[in-house]
């Protein structure tokens, strides 16, 4: 759980990071994420506005992509403790393909003062096919 970034006059956020495998291309994944956001009730507004859900692609393997409104790696993830804390939990040695630093290194270098509180445990096992 973290306080909001940018526009701070809104409730705290619950944050998580997931890792998954897909054959879909990055723009197709982005399209699916935007569709999901709308289905949950997200509406167009101003940057960092209150919203019921915000889905981002942080990485797509080790690719660096800038096209069609999509930037991978996410351009501000190294500034956000709530992203890095979660990334370190699932992939501490994953190396940022543009910054050439691990998630653990990026978190260690991040300025202190960002509140990240553990909210609860979620254990999902979808198995492997």
Coordinates of C-alpha atoms in Angstrom, one line a residue, residues 16-99:
X16 CA 1.4 -5.5 -7.1
X17 CA 3.7 -6.9 -9.8
X18 CA 3.0 -10.1 -11.7
X19 CA 5.2 -12.0 -14.1
X20 CA 3.7 -14.1 -16.9
X21 CA 4.6 -15.7 -20.2
X22 CA 2.8 -14.9 -23.4
X23 CA 3.1 -15.3 -27.1
X24 CA 1.2 -12.0 -27.6
X25 CA 3.1 -9.0 -28.9
X26 CA 3.6 -6.0 -26.5
X27 CA 1.0 -3.8 -28.3
X28 CA -1.5 -6.6 -28.0
X29 CA -0.8 -6.9 -24.3
X30 CA -1.2 -3.2 -23.9
X31 CA -4.6 -3.3 -25.8
X32 CA -5.8 -6.0 -23.4
X33 CA -4.7 -4.1 -20.4
X34 CA -6.5 -0.9 -21.5
X35 CA -9.7 -3.0 -22.2
X36 CA -9.5 -4.5 -18.8
X37 CA -9.1 -1.1 -17.2
X38 CA -12.2 0.2 -18.9
X39 CA -14.2 -2.9 -17.9
X40 CA -13.2 -2.3 -14.3
X41 CA -14.5 1.3 -14.6
X42 CA -11.4 3.4 -15.4
X43 CA -12.3 6.6 -17.3
X44 CA -10.1 9.1 -19.1
X45 CA -9.0 11.9 -16.9
X46 CA -5.9 13.9 -16.0
X47 CA -2.5 12.4 -15.3
X48 CA -2.3 10.6 -12.0
X49 CA -6.0 11.2 -11.4
X50 CA -7.9 8.9 -9.0
X51 CA -8.8 5.6 -10.7
X52 CA -10.1 2.2 -9.8
X53 CA -7.2 0.4 -11.6
X54 CA -4.0 1.2 -13.4
X55 CA -2.3 -1.6 -15.4
X56 CA 1.2 -1.1 -16.8
X57 CA 3.7 -3.1 -18.6
X58 CA 7.0 -2.8 -16.8
X59 CA 9.2 -5.1 -18.9
X60 CA 8.8 -7.4 -21.9
X61 CA 11.7 -9.8 -21.6
X62 CA 14.8 -7.6 -22.2
X63 CA 13.3 -5.5 -24.9
X64 CA 13.4 -1.8 -25.2
X65 CA 10.4 -0.5 -27.1
X66 CA 9.0 2.9 -27.9
X67 CA 6.0 2.8 -30.3
X68 CA 2.3 3.4 -30.4
X69 CA 2.1 5.0 -27.0
X70 CA 4.0 2.1 -25.4
X71 CA 7.3 2.5 -23.6
X72 CA 9.1 -0.5 -22.3
X73 CA 10.7 -0.6 -19.8
X74 CA 8.2 1.6 -18.0
X75 CA 10.0 5.0 -18.1
X76 CA 9.5 5.8 -14.4
X77 CA 9.7 2.5 -12.6
X78 CA 13.2 3.2 -11.2
X79 CA 11.7 6.2 -9.4
X80 CA 9.0 4.3 -7.7
X81 CA 9.6 2.3 -4.6
X82 CA 6.2 0.6 -4.8
X83 CA 7.3 -1.0 -8.1
X84 CA 10.8 -1.9 -7.1
X85 CA 9.8 -3.4 -3.7
X86 CA 7.4 -5.7 -5.6
X87 CA 9.9 -6.5 -8.4
X88 CA 12.6 -7.4 -5.8
X89 CA 10.2 -9.9 -4.2
X90 CA 9.7 -11.8 -7.5
X91 CA 12.9 -11.1 -9.5
X92 CA 15.6 -9.4 -7.5
X93 CA 18.4 -10.2 -10.0
X94 CA 16.4 -9.2 -13.1
X95 CA 18.4 -6.6 -15.0
X96 CA 16.8 -3.4 -16.4
X97 CA 17.7 -3.6 -20.1
X98 CA 18.4 0.1 -20.5
X99 CA 19.9 1.0 -17.1

